[in-house]
Amino acid sequence: MPPALATAWALAALLLLTGALHEDGLADMADGFGGGRDRERKLAIMRDSRIGSYGALALLLSLGLRGAALALLASPLAWAAAGALSRAALLLPLGLLRPARAEGLAAGLGRAGVPPGLALGVALAFLLLPAGAALAATLAAALAGLGVARLARRQVGGHTGDILGACAVLAECAALSALSLGR
């Protein structure tokens, strides 16, 4: 199968298997941060199940970035490493910020698993990729995670499940982009 077609099918399978949970978080965060005037309104928009223009555009761009990078890389190992790093990166806002709400899925998450989770994601990347590529992807994912944490602190004062999901998607985009640059 040509790489572009294989990538589209692989992305479709990923979205089906994961229920597009992280993509939902990305769309909600984009809508909330883009459309809300104040903290309370942003959090209310993020809770709304409807998708707005910011969310739709964020989804289109993230799927386009991942699809283009995967078609260029044509490597299941690169995708697996980027996936591991993206899940590790979502631990950065979790470890650095307090919950933005007292209730919700992310409010009950503890910080104890953050260091081992980060180490596991980075270790997997270095097991799957050459050292230089793993380092570039790790740095890109970490910068994305730190950027999301900083943005979340400024926008709503903490993390939510949507922010953690968005962080995973954005970190995966960053890691795959870094890997594509070095191919």
mmCIF file of C-alpha atoms in Angstrom:
data_model
loop_
_atom_site.group_PDB
_atom_site.id
_atom_site.type_symbol
_atom_site.label_atom_id
_atom_site.label_comp_id
_atom_site.label_asym_id
_atom_site.label_seq_id
_atom_site.Cartn_x
_atom_site.Cartn_y
_atom_site.Cartn_z
ATOM 1 C CA MET A 1 0.000 0.000 0.000
ATOM 2 C CA PRO A 2 1.413 3.467 -0.759
ATOM 3 C CA PRO A 3 2.637 5.299 2.381
ATOM 4 C CA ALA A 4 -0.039 8.026 2.249
ATOM 5 C CA LEU A 5 -2.840 5.478 2.012
ATOM 6 C CA ALA A 6 -1.304 3.240 4.689
ATOM 7 C CA THR A 7 -0.996 6.267 6.971
ATOM 8 C CA ALA A 8 -4.649 7.221 6.524
ATOM 9 C CA TRP A 9 -5.754 3.681 7.375
ATOM 10 C CA ALA A 10 -3.392 3.539 10.358
ATOM 11 C CA LEU A 11 -4.746 6.827 11.714
ATOM 12 C CA ALA A 12 -8.305 5.591 11.211
ATOM 13 C CA ALA A 13 -7.493 2.402 13.120
ATOM 14 C CA LEU A 14 -5.862 4.382 15.947
ATOM 15 C CA LEU A 15 -8.876 6.669 16.275
ATOM 16 C CA LEU A 16 -11.236 3.699 16.289
ATOM 17 C CA LEU A 17 -9.227 1.751 18.867
ATOM 18 C CA THR A 18 -8.746 4.695 21.239
ATOM 19 C CA GLY A 19 -12.197 6.179 20.791
ATOM 20 C CA ALA A 20 -10.412 9.396 19.763
ATOM 21 C CA LEU A 21 -10.163 10.252 23.458
ATOM 22 C CA HIS A 22 -7.088 12.462 23.172
ATOM 23 C CA GLU A 23 -8.400 14.095 20.000
ATOM 24 C CA ASP A 24 -11.580 14.987 21.882
ATOM 25 C CA GLY A 25 -9.406 16.662 24.512
ATOM 26 C CA LEU A 26 -7.545 18.613 21.841
ATOM 27 C CA ALA A 27 -10.785 19.840 20.285
ATOM 28 C CA ASP A 28 -12.249 20.795 23.663
ATOM 29 C CA MET A 29 -9.099 22.615 24.765
ATOM 30 C CA ALA A 30 -8.866 24.510 21.461
ATOM 31 C CA ASP A 31 -12.516 25.548 21.676
ATOM 32 C CA GLY A 32 -12.239 26.576 25.331
ATOM 33 C CA PHE A 33 -8.992 28.480 25.048
ATOM 34 C CA GLY A 34 -9.977 30.053 21.737
ATOM 35 C CA GLY A 35 -13.556 30.946 22.548
ATOM 36 C CA GLY A 36 -13.671 31.707 26.260
ATOM 37 C CA ARG A 37 -13.355 35.175 27.708
ATOM 38 C CA ASP A 38 -12.448 34.156 31.248
ATOM 39 C CA ARG A 39 -11.448 31.057 33.199
ATOM 40 C CA GLU A 40 -14.991 29.954 34.038
ATOM 41 C CA ARG A 41 -16.234 30.363 30.461
ATOM 42 C CA LYS A 42 -13.223 28.477 29.083
ATOM 43 C CA LEU A 43 -13.863 25.565 31.444
ATOM 44 C CA ALA A 44 -17.571 25.590 30.564
ATOM 45 C CA ILE A 45 -16.805 25.483 26.828
ATOM 46 C CA MET A 46 -14.400 22.603 27.410
ATOM 47 C CA ARG A 47 -17.210 20.654 29.122
ATOM 48 C CA ASP A 48 -19.594 21.228 26.205
ATOM 49 C CA SER A 49 -19.854 18.175 23.950
ATOM 50 C CA ARG A 50 -20.310 20.260 20.802
ATOM 51 C CA ILE A 51 -17.310 21.083 18.654
ATOM 52 C CA GLY A 52 -16.577 24.596 17.480
ATOM 53 C CA SER A 53 -14.387 26.032 14.769
ATOM 54 C CA TYR A 54 -11.240 26.127 16.934
ATOM 55 C CA GLY A 55 -11.683 22.463 17.819
ATOM 56 C CA ALA A 56 -12.380 21.412 14.247
ATOM 57 C CA LEU A 57 -9.323 23.265 12.970
ATOM 58 C CA ALA A 58 -7.120 21.794 15.706
ATOM 59 C CA LEU A 59 -8.257 18.289 14.763
ATOM 60 C CA LEU A 60 -7.683 18.858 11.056
ATOM 61 C CA LEU A 61 -4.227 20.277 11.631
ATOM 62 C CA SER A 62 -3.182 17.544 14.063
ATOM 63 C CA LEU A 63 -4.354 14.766 11.752
ATOM 64 C CA GLY A 64 -2.668 16.458 8.798
ATOM 65 C CA LEU A 65 0.616 16.851 10.682
ATOM 66 C CA ARG A 66 0.614 13.266 11.927
ATOM 67 C CA GLY A 67 -0.444 11.917 8.557
ATOM 68 C CA ALA A 68 2.225 13.825 6.648
ATOM 69 C CA ALA A 69 4.958 12.870 9.114
ATOM 70 C CA LEU A 70 3.967 9.207 9.152
ATOM 71 C CA ALA A 71 3.829 9.051 5.360
ATOM 72 C CA LEU A 72 7.343 10.531 5.216
ATOM 73 C CA LEU A 73 8.704 8.225 7.887
ATOM 74 C CA ALA A 74 6.880 5.038 6.870
ATOM 75 C CA SER A 75 8.149 3.464 10.099
ATOM 76 C CA PRO A 76 5.998 1.703 12.694
ATOM 77 C CA LEU A 77 8.862 2.084 15.186
ATOM 78 C CA ALA A 78 8.832 5.859 14.793
ATOM 79 C CA TRP A 79 5.104 5.942 15.401
ATOM 80 C CA ALA A 80 5.416 3.685 18.448
ATOM 81 C CA ALA A 81 8.196 5.855 19.883
ATOM 82 C CA ALA A 82 6.210 9.046 19.251
ATOM 83 C CA GLY A 83 3.187 7.436 20.910
ATOM 84 C CA ALA A 84 5.231 6.511 23.990
ATOM 85 C CA LEU A 85 6.710 10.000 24.195
ATOM 86 C CA SER A 86 3.309 11.642 23.759
ATOM 87 C CA ARG A 87 1.893 9.675 26.683
ATOM 88 C CA ALA A 88 4.936 10.589 28.750
ATOM 89 C CA ALA A 89 4.587 14.263 27.811
ATOM 90 C CA LEU A 90 1.010 14.431 29.081
ATOM 91 C CA LEU A 91 2.475 13.729 32.505
ATOM 92 C CA LEU A 92 4.239 17.116 32.438
ATOM 93 C CA PRO A 93 1.100 19.246 32.945
ATOM 94 C CA LEU A 94 -0.129 16.629 35.430
ATOM 95 C CA GLY A 95 3.053 16.909 37.472
ATOM 96 C CA LEU A 96 3.545 20.657 37.166
ATOM 97 C CA LEU A 97 -0.006 21.929 37.647
ATOM 98 C CA ARG A 98 -2.840 21.456 40.073
ATOM 99 C CA PRO A 99 -6.255 20.425 38.754
ATOM 100 C CA ALA A 100 -8.239 23.329 37.288
ATOM 101 C CA ARG A 101 -11.453 21.817 38.694
ATOM 102 C CA ALA A 102 -12.185 19.988 41.926
ATOM 103 C CA GLU A 103 -14.109 17.302 40.020
ATOM 104 C CA GLY A 104 -13.473 15.405 36.803
ATOM 105 C CA LEU A 105 -11.263 12.561 35.689
ATOM 106 C CA ALA A 106 -7.968 14.454 35.902
ATOM 107 C CA ALA A 107 -8.763 15.968 39.321
ATOM 108 C CA GLY A 108 -8.376 12.568 40.966
ATOM 109 C CA LEU A 109 -5.075 11.689 39.333
ATOM 110 C CA GLY A 110 -2.078 11.737 41.601
ATOM 111 C CA ARG A 111 1.439 12.846 40.819
ATOM 112 C CA ALA A 112 3.218 9.732 42.128
ATOM 113 C CA GLY A 113 3.376 8.030 38.731
ATOM 114 C CA VAL A 114 4.800 11.030 36.894
ATOM 115 C CA PRO A 115 8.587 10.320 37.188
ATOM 116 C CA PRO A 116 8.315 6.581 36.372
ATOM 117 C CA GLY A 117 5.925 7.332 33.483
ATOM 118 C CA LEU A 118 8.278 9.929 32.026
ATOM 119 C CA ALA A 119 11.222 7.548 32.336
ATOM 120 C CA LEU A 120 9.309 4.705 30.684
ATOM 121 C CA GLY A 121 8.267 6.827 27.692
ATOM 122 C CA VAL A 122 11.799 8.095 27.136
ATOM 123 C CA ALA A 123 13.286 4.619 27.586
ATOM 124 C CA LEU A 124 10.923 3.182 24.978
ATOM 125 C CA ALA A 125 11.884 5.890 22.503
ATOM 126 C CA PHE A 126 15.573 5.116 22.984
ATOM 127 C CA LEU A 127 14.919 1.382 22.608
ATOM 128 C CA LEU A 128 12.993 1.837 19.360
ATOM 129 C CA LEU A 129 15.029 4.553 17.634
ATOM 130 C CA PRO A 130 18.655 5.505 17.019
ATOM 131 C CA ALA A 131 19.951 7.698 19.851
ATOM 132 C CA GLY A 132 20.000 10.961 17.866
ATOM 133 C CA ALA A 133 16.468 10.497 16.597
ATOM 134 C CA ALA A 134 15.224 9.478 20.051
ATOM 135 C CA LEU A 135 16.822 12.550 21.599
ATOM 136 C CA ALA A 136 15.276 14.900 19.015
ATOM 137 C CA ALA A 137 11.827 13.344 19.421
ATOM 138 C CA THR A 138 12.118 13.417 23.224
ATOM 139 C CA LEU A 139 13.064 17.092 23.247
ATOM 140 C CA ALA A 140 10.230 17.966 20.851
ATOM 141 C CA ALA A 141 7.653 16.063 22.924
ATOM 142 C CA ALA A 142 8.961 17.619 26.157
ATOM 143 C CA LEU A 143 8.784 21.127 24.709
ATOM 144 C CA ALA A 144 5.210 20.477 23.600
ATOM 145 C CA GLY A 145 4.304 19.193 27.065
ATOM 146 C CA LEU A 146 5.899 22.171 28.789
ATOM 147 C CA GLY A 147 4.226 24.548 26.332
ATOM 148 C CA VAL A 148 0.804 23.043 27.020
ATOM 149 C CA ALA A 149 1.450 23.249 30.777
ATOM 150 C CA ARG A 150 2.386 26.915 30.510
ATOM 151 C CA LEU A 151 -0.638 27.687 28.339
ATOM 152 C CA ALA A 152 -2.981 25.799 30.679
ATOM 153 C CA ARG A 153 -1.629 27.662 33.694
ATOM 154 C CA ARG A 154 -2.267 30.995 31.971
ATOM 155 C CA GLN A 155 -5.672 30.092 30.534
ATOM 156 C CA VAL A 156 -7.393 28.147 33.328
ATOM 157 C CA GLY A 157 -4.909 27.904 36.183
ATOM 158 C CA GLY A 158 -4.342 24.144 36.032
ATOM 159 C CA HIS A 159 -4.918 20.922 34.157
ATOM 160 C CA THR A 160 -8.031 19.015 33.111
ATOM 161 C CA GLY A 161 -8.479 15.712 31.326
ATOM 162 C CA ASP A 162 -8.996 17.641 28.087
ATOM 163 C CA ILE A 163 -5.696 19.448 28.567
ATOM 164 C CA LEU A 164 -3.876 16.173 29.211
ATOM 165 C CA GLY A 165 -5.402 14.617 26.086
ATOM 166 C CA ALA A 166 -4.536 17.670 24.010
ATOM 167 C CA CYS A 167 -0.993 17.520 25.338
ATOM 168 C CA ALA A 168 -0.649 13.923 24.145
ATOM 169 C CA VAL A 169 -1.786 14.804 20.622
ATOM 170 C CA LEU A 170 0.411 17.901 20.393
ATOM 171 C CA ALA A 171 3.447 16.059 21.770
ATOM 172 C CA GLU A 172 2.937 13.286 19.221
ATOM 173 C CA CYS A 173 2.769 15.888 16.432
ATOM 174 C CA ALA A 174 5.971 17.482 17.732
ATOM 175 C CA ALA A 175 7.834 14.173 18.091
ATOM 176 C CA LEU A 176 6.814 12.976 14.617
ATOM 177 C CA SER A 177 7.762 16.339 13.123
ATOM 178 C CA ALA A 178 11.204 16.145 14.742
ATOM 179 C CA LEU A 179 11.674 12.604 13.446
ATOM 180 C CA SER A 180 10.617 13.694 9.954
ATOM 181 C CA LEU A 181 13.173 16.489 9.948
ATOM 182 C CA GLY A 182 15.959 14.075 10.727
ATOM 183 C CA ARG A 183 15.115 11.356 8.237
#
